[in-house]
Short mmCIF file of C-alpha atoms and ligand atoms in Angstrom, two decimals:
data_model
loop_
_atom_site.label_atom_id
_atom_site.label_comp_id
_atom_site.label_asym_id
_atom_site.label_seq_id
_atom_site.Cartn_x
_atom_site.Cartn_y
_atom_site.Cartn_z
CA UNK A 30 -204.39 31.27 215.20
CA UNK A 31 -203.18 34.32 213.63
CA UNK A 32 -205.73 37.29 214.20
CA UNK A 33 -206.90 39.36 210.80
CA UNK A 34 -209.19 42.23 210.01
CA UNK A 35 -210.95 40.62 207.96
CA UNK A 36 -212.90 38.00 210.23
CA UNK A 37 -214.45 40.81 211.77
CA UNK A 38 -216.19 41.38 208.25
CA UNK A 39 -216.19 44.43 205.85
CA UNK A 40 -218.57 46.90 207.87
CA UNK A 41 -216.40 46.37 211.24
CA UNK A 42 -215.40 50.10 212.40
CA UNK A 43 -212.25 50.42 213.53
CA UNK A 44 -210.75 53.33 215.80
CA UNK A 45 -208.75 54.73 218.51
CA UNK A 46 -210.65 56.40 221.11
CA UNK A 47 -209.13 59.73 223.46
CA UNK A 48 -211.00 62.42 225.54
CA UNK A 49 -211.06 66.42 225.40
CA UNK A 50 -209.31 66.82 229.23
CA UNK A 51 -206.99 63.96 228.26
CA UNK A 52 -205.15 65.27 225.43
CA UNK A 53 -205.87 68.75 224.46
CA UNK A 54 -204.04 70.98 226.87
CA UNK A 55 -204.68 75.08 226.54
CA UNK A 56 -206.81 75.06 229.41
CA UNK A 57 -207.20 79.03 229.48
CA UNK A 58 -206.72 79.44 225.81
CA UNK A 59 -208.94 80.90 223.52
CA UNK A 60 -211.80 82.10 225.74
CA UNK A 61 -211.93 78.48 227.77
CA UNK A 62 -214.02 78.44 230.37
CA UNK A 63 -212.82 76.39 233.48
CA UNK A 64 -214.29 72.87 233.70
CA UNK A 65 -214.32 70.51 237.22
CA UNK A 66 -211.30 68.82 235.68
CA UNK A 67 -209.41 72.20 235.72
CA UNK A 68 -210.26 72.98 239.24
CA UNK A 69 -209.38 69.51 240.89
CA UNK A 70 -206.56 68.95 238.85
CA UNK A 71 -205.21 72.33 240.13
CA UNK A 72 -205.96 71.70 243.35
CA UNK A 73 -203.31 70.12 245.80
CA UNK A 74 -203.56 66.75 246.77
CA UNK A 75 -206.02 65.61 244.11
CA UNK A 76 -204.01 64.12 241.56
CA UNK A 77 -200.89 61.85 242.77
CA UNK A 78 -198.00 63.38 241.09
CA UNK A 79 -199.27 66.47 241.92
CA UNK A 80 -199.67 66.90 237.81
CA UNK A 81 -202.68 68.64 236.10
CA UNK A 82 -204.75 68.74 232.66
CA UNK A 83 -203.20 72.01 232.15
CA UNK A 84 -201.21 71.56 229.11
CA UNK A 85 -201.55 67.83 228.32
CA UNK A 86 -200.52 66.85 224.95
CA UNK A 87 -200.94 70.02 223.80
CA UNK A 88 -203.83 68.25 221.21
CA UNK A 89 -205.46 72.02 221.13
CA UNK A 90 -202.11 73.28 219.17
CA UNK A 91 -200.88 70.26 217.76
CA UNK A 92 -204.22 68.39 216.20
CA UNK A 93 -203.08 68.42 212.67
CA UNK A 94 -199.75 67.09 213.47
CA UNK A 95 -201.46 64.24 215.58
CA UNK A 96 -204.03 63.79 212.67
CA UNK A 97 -201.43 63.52 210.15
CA UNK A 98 -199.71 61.11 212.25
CA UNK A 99 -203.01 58.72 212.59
CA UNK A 100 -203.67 58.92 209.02
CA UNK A 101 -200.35 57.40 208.07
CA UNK A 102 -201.46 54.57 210.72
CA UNK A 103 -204.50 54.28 208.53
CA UNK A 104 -206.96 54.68 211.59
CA UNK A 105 -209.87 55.38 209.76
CA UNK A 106 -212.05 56.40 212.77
CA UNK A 107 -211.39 58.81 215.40
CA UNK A 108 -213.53 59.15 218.44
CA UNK A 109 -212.93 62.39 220.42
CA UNK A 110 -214.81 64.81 223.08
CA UNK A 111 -216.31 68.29 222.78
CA UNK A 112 -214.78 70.52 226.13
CA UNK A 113 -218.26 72.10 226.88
CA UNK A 114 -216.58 74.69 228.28
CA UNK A 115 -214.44 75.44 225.57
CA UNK A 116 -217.84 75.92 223.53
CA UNK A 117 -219.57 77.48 226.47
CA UNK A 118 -217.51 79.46 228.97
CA UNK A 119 -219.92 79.39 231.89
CA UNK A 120 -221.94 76.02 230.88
CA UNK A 121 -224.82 78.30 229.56
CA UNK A 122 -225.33 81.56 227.41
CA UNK A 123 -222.42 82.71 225.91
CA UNK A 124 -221.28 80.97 222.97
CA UNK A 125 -217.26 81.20 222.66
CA UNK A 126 -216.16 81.57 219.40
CA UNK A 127 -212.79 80.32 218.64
CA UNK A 128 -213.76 77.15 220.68
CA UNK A 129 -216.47 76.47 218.26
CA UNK A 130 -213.71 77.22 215.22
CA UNK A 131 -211.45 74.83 217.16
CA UNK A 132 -213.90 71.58 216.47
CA UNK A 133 -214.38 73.18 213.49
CA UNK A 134 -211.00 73.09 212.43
CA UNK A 135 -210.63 69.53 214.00
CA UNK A 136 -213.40 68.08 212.31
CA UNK A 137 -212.88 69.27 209.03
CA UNK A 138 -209.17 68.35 208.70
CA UNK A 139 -210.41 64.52 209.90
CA UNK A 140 -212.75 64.10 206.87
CA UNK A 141 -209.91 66.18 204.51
CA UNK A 142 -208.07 62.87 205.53
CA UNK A 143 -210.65 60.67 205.47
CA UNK A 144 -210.75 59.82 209.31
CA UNK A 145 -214.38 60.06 210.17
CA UNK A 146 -215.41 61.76 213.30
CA UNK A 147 -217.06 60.08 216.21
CA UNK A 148 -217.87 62.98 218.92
CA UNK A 149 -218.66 62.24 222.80
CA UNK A 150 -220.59 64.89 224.33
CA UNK A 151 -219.77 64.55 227.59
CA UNK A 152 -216.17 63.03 228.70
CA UNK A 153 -215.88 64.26 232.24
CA UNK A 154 -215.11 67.98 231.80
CA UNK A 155 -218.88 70.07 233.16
CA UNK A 156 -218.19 73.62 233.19
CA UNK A 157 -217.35 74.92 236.50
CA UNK A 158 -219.72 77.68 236.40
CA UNK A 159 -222.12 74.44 236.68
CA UNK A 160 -220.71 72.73 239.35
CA UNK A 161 -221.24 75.63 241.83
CA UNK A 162 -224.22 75.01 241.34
CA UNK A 163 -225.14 71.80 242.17
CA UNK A 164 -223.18 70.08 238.58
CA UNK A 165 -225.13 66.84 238.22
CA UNK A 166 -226.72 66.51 241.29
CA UNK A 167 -228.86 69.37 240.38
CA UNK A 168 -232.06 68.61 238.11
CA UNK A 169 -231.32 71.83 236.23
CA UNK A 170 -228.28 70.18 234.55
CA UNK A 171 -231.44 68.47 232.10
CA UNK A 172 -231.66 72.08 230.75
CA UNK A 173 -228.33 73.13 230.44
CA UNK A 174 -226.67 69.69 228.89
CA UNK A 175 -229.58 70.06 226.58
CA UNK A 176 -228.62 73.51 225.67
CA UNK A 177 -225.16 72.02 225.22
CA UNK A 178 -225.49 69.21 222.86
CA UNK A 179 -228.36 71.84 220.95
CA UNK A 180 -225.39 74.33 220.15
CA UNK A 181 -222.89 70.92 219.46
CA UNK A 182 -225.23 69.41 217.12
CA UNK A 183 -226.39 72.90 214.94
CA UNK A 184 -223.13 73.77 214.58
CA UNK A 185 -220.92 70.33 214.10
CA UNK A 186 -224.25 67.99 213.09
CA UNK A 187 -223.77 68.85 208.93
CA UNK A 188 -220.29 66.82 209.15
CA UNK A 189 -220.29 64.62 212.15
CA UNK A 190 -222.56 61.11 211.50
CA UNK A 191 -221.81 59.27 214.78
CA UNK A 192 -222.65 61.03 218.74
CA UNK A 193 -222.49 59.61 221.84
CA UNK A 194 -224.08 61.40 224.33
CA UNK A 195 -222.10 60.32 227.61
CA UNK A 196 -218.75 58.65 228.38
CA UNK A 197 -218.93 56.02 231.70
CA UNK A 198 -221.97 57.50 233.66
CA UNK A 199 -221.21 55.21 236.82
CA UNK A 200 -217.73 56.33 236.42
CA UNK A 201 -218.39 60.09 236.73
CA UNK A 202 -221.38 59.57 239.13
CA UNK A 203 -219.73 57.49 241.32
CA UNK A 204 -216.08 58.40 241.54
CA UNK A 205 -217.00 62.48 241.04
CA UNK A 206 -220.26 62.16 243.96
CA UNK A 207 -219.35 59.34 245.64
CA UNK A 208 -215.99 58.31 246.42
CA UNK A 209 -214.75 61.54 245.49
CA UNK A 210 -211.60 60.18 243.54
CA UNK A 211 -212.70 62.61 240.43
CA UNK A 212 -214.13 65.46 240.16
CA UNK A 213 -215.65 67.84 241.46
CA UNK A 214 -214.66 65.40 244.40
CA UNK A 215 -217.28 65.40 246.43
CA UNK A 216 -218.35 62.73 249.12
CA UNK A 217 -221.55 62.43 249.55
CA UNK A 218 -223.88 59.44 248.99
CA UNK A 219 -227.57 61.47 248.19
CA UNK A 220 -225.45 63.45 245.80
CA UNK A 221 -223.93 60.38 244.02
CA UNK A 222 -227.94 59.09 243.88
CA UNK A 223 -229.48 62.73 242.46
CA UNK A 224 -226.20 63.06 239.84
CA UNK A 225 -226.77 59.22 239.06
CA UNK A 226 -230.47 59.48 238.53
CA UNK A 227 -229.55 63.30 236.21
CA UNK A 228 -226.76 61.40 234.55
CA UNK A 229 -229.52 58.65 233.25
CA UNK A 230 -232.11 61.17 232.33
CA UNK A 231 -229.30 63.72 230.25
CA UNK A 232 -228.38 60.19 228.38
CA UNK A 233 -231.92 59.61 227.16
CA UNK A 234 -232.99 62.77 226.69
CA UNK A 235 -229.45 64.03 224.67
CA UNK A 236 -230.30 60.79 222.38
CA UNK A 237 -233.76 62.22 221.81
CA UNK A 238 -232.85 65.67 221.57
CA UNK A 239 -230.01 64.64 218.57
CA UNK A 240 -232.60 62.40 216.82
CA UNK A 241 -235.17 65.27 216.81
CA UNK A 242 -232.80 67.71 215.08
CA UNK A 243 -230.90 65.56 212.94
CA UNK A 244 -232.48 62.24 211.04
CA UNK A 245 -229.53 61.12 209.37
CA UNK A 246 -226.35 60.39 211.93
CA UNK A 247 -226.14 57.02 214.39
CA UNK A 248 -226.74 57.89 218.38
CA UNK A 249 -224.94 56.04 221.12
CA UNK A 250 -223.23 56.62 224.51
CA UNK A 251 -220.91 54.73 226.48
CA UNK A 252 -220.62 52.60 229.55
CA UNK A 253 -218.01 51.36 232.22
CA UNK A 254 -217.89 47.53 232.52
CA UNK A 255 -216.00 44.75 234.12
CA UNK A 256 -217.30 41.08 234.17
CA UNK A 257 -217.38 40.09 237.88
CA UNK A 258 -216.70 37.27 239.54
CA UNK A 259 -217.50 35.81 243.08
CA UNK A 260 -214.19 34.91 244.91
CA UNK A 261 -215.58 31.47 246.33
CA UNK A 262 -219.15 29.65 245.15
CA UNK A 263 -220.20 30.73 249.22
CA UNK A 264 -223.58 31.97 249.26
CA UNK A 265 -222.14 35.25 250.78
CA UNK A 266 -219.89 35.80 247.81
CA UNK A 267 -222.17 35.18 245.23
CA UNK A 268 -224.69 37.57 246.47
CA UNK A 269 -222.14 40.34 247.12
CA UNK A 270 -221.25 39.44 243.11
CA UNK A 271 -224.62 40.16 242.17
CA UNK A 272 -224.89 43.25 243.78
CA UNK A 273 -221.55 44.66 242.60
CA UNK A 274 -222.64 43.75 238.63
CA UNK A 275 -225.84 45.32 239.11
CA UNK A 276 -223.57 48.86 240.32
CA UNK A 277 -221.17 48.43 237.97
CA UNK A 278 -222.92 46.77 234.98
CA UNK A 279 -226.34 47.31 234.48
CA UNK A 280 -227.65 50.60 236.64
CA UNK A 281 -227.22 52.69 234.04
CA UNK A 282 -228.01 50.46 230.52
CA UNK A 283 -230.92 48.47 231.99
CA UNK A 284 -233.31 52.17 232.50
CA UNK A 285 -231.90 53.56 228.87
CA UNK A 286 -233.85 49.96 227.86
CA UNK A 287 -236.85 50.83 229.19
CA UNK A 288 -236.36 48.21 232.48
CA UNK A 289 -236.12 50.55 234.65
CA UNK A 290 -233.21 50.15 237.56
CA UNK A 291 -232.69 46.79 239.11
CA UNK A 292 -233.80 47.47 242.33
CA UNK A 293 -234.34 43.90 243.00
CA UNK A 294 -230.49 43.10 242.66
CA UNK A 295 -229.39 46.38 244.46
CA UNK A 296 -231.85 47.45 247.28
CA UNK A 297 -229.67 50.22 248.19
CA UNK A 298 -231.14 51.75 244.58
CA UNK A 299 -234.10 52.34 246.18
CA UNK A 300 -232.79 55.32 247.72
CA UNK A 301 -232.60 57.21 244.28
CA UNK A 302 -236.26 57.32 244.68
CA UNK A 303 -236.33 61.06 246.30
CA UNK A 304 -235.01 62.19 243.13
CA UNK A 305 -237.34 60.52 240.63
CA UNK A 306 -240.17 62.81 239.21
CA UNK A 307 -243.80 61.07 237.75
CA UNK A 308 -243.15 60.68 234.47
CA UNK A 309 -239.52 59.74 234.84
CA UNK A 310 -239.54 56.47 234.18
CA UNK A 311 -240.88 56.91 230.62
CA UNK A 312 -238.21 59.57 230.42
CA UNK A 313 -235.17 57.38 230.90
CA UNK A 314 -235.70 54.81 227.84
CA UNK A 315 -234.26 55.66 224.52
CA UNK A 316 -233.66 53.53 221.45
CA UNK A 317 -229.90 54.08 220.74
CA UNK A 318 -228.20 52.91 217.60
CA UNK A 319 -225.65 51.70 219.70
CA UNK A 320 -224.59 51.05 222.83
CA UNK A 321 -221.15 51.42 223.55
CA UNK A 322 -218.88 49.09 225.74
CA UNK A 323 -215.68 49.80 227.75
CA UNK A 324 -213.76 47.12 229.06
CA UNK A 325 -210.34 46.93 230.58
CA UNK A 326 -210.51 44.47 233.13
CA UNK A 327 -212.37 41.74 235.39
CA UNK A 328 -213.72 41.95 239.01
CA UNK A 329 -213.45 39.50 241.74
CA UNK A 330 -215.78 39.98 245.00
CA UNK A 331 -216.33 38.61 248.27
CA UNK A 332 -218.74 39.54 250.87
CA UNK A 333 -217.83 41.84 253.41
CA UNK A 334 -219.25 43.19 256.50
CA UNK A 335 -217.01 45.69 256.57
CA UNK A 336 -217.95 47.69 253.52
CA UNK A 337 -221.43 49.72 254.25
CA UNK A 338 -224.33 49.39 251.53
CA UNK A 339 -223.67 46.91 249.72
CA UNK A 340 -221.72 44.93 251.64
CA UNK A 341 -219.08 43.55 249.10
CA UNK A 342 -215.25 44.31 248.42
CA UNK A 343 -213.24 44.38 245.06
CA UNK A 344 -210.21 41.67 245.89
CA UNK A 345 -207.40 43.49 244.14
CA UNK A 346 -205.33 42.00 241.22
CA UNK A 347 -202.67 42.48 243.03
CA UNK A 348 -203.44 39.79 245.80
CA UNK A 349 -204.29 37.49 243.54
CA UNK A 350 -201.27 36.77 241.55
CA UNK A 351 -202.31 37.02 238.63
CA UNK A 352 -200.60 39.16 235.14
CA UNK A 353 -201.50 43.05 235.79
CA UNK A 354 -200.78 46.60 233.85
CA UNK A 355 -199.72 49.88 235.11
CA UNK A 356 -202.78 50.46 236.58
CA UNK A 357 -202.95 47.34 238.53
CA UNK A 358 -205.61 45.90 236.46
CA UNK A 359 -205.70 42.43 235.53
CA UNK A 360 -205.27 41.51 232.41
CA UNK A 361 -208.23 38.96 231.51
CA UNK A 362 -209.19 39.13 227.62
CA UNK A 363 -212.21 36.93 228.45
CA UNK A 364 -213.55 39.32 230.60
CA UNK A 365 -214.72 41.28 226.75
CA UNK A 366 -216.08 38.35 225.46
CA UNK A 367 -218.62 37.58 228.61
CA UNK A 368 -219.78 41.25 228.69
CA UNK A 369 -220.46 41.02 225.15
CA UNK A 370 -222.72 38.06 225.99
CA UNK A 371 -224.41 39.72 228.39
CA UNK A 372 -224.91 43.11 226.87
CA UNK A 373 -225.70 41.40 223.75
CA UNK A 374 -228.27 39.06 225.34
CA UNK A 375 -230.83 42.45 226.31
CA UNK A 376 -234.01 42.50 224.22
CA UNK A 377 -234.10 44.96 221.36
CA UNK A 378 -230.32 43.39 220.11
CA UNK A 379 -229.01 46.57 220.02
CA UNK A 380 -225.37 47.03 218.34
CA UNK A 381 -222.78 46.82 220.48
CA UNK A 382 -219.44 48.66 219.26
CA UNK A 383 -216.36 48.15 221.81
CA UNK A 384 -215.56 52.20 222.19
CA UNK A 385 -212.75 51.81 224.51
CA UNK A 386 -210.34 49.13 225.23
CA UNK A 387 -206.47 49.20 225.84
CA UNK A 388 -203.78 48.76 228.69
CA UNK A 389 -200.98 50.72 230.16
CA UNK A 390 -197.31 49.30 230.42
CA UNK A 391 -194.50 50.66 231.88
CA UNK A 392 -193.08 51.84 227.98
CA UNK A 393 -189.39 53.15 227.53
CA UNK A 394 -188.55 54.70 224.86
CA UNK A 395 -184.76 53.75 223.44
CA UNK A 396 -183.15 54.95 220.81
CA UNK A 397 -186.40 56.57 218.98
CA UNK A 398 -188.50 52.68 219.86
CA UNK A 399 -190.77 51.69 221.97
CA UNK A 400 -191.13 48.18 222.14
CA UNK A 401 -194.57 47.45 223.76
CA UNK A 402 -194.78 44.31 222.97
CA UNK A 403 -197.24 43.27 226.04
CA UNK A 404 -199.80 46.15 224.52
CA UNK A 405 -199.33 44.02 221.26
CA UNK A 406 -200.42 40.68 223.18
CA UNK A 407 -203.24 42.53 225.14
CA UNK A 408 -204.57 44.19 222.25
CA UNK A 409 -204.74 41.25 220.49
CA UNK A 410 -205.75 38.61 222.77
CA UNK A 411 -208.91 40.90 223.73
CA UNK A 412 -209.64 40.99 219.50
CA UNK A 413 -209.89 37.79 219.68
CA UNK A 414 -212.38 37.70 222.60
CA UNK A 415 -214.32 40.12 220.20
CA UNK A 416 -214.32 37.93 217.59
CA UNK A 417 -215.33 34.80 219.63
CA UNK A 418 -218.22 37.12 220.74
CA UNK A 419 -219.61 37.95 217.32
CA UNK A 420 -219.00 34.27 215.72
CA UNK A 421 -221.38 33.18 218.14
CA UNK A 422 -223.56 35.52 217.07
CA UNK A 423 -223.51 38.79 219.42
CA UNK A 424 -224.09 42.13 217.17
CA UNK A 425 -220.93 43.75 217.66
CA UNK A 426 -219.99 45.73 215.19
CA UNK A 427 -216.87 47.94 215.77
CA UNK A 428 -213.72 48.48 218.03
CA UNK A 429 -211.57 51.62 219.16
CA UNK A 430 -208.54 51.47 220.79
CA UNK A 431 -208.09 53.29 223.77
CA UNK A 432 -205.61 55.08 223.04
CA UNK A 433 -203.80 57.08 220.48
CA UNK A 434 -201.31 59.47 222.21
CA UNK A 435 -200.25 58.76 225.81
CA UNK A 436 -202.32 61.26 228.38
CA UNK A 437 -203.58 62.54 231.16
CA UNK A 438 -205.00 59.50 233.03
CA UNK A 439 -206.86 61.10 235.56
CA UNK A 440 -206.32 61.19 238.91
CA UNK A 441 -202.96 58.75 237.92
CA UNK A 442 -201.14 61.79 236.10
CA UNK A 443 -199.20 61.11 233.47
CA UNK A 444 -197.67 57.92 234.67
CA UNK A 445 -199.90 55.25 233.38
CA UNK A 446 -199.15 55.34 229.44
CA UNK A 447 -202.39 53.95 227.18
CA UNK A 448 -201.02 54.97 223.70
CA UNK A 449 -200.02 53.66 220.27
CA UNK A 450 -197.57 56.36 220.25
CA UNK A 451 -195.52 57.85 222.70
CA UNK A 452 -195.34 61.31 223.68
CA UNK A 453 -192.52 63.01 225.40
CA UNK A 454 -194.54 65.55 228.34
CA UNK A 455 -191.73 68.18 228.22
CA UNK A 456 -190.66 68.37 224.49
CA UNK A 457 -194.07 67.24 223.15
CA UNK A 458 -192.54 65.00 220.86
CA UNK A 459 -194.59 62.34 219.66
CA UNK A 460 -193.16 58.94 218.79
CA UNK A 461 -195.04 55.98 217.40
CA UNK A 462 -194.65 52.79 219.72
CA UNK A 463 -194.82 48.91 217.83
CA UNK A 464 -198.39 48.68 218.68
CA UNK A 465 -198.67 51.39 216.94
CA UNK A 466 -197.14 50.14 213.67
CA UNK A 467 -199.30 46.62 214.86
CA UNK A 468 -202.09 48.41 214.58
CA UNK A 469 -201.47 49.87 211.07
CA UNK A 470 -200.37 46.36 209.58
CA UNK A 471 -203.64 44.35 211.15
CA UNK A 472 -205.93 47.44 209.30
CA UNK A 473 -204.11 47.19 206.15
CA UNK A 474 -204.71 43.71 205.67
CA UNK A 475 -206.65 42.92 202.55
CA UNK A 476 -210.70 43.53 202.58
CA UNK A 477 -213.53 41.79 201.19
C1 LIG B 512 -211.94 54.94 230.99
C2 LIG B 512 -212.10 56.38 230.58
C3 LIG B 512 -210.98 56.92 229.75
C4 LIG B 512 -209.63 56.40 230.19
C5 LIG B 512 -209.64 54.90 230.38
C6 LIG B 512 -208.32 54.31 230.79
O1 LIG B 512 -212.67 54.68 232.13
O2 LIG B 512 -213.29 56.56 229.85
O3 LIG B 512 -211.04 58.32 229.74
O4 LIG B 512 -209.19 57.06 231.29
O5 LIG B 512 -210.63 54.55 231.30
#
């Protein structure tokens, strides 16, 4: 069946998705304040490669250039970060000037081209200045991130319609406190539980905070998700499956819903009691306009004795046989389509828009192409998945790809390459890849 535009109806947003650290480079340019991202990528041994943030794609010199290029793909949406410490140097206080003009510049050039703006808050990057003391597993971050998205929304809220107030909260929680994978790489299981427990708090109370100061724009933020799987029907397996969903799927959405956190499915939650004030629990619901869903991949788990906690163990892609990208992620389009069904199942039927979704191949460019054809075939067998979703009736309304330019992928460097187009690290050359020019052709097609 061939896929088209228009069976996701007429009001189906369409995007590509990329993050402020990712792609924008000039890390002590114009009065930019360090961020965690700065100091771990700089510091040896964090990232494999050895490779840092520093310079990226460059995004912060070469935004119109990229803009240009997505308008003649016809992207009509464009979701992108705020740096908070491009906008504020030391996470509080001072307000820097030219990084407010940057976002300036950025957003008014999208709408001069008709992309519309979707901002995330928070991708990743806390100020430094905040991290020493305490970053998220400090209770005072409620104060400053609300001082944050005050200044992003009074000075970016007369153009900007769509916010979400946090990108992945399990991902930066956990990997950043936890496992210490990301920054500010720390190790530490009471931190991971006081950041976790700040993390849900700053998403509910950033949604209020942008509905109280501005009536007219739609407020969502963004989660992590992979559907899981047990690796046998064994009692053990099934039970370490559970537990794994509840981490990875539903600690952070089910309190933003007013259900508080499923305790009952992950005991070990009980320990983020110590950081939970009287009054919290009221504190953590919000009514988004949307909730926002990030999918890449599936999970299989089996029990294991081995693993402290919670006593389950990810069985990698990679000893399973089974089709994988660049970052060893299985490829598994149905795993969209049952996290739609679940998401989509919560009471209150909240919109669901798909704000990330994409894979990384091993691309090579030859003689000015890049034939990704695999990207093509992932891209489109997860649309599909979409679609399936919201014929049977799931409110999913929107989809962004991640990503537009290849970047920095985290703690992976540079290797892993998301994007419709190419870029060249050490010319800065930018090259658009077939998925690109896929992507283009399946938005053109005719509307209602
Ligand atoms: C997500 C992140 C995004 C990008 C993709 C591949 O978890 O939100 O920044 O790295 O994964």
């Amino acid at each position: 069946m061939q896929l088209s535009k228009d069976d996701f109806g007429a009001d189906f947003t369409w995007g590509v998705s990329a993050a402020a650290y990712q792609i924008e480079g000039a890390h002590q340019t114009g009065g930019k304040g360090a961020s965690v991202w700065d100091t771990f990528s700089n510091t040896k041994g964090k990232i494999k490669s050895g490779e840092t943030g520093n310079v990226a794609c460059d995004f912060y010199h070469k935004y119109a250039h990229d803009l240009l290029l997505m308008h003649q793909l016809h992207i009509p949406n464009f979701r992108f970060s705020i740096s908070w410490s491009r906008v504020l140097p030391n996470g509080t206080g001072f307000v820097n000037r030219s990084g407010i003009e940057f976002y300036n510049r950025l957003i008014d050039f999208c709408l001069e081209l008709d992309i519309e703006p979707w901002i995330t808050l928070y991708h990743w990057d806390l100020p430094y200045e905040l991290e020493k003391k305490g970053g998220w597993a400090n209770r005072e971050i409620i104060d400053w991130f609300n001082e944050y998205v005050q200044l992003c929304i009074s000075r970016f809220g007369d153009r900007v319609k769509n916010w979400m107030v946090l990108n992945e909260p399990m991902v930066f929680t956990g990997a950043g406190y936890f496992l210490g994978i990301h920054a500010p790489g720390k190790r530490n299981l009471r931190s991971f539980f006081a950041a976790a427990h700040h993390a849900a708090l700053c998403q509910a109370e950033g949604g209020r905070l942008i509905r109280s100061l501005k009536s007219d724009c739609k407020i969502g933020t963004t989660f992590s998700c992979s559907h899981v799987e047990p690796l046998t029907q064994d009692a053990d397996d099934i039970s370490a499956a559970v537990r794994m969903d509840t981490l990875m799927n539903r600690m952070f959405i089910e309190p933003l819903l007013g259900l508080s956190y499923p305790v009952k499915d992950l005991p070990l939650l009980e320990r983020m009691g110590e950081f939970i004030l009287p009054g919290d629990e009221q504190k953590l619901a919000f009514d988004m306009d949307f909730i926002g869903i990030q999918n890449y991949t599936r999970e299989i788990i089996r029990y294991s004795r081995l693993v402290p906690l919670i006593n389950a163990k990810i069985v990698s892609a990679g000893r399973r046989n089974v089709e994988t990208t660049a970052m060893d992620w299985e490829v598994y389009p149905e795993s969209i389509y049952h996290l739609l069904k679940k998401f989509g199942a919560y009471p209150g039927k909240t919109q669901l828009i798909v704000t990330e979704n994409g894979a990384a191949f091993p691309d090579i460019l030859s003689d000015g192409v890049v034939a990704d054809e695999k990207r093509i075939k992932y891209l489109q067998s997860y649309l599909k998945q979409v679609l399936r979703a919201k014929q049977e009736g799931v409110n999913v309304n929107g989809y962004f790809v991640w990503t537009f330019l290849d970047n920095f992928e985290w703690a992976e460097g540079y290797r892993p390459r998301f994007g419709l187009v190419h870029v060249d690290f050490s010319t800065q050359k930018r090259t658009i890849k077939n998925s690109g020019r896929w992507y283009k052709n399946f938005l053109d097609a005719a509307t209602y």
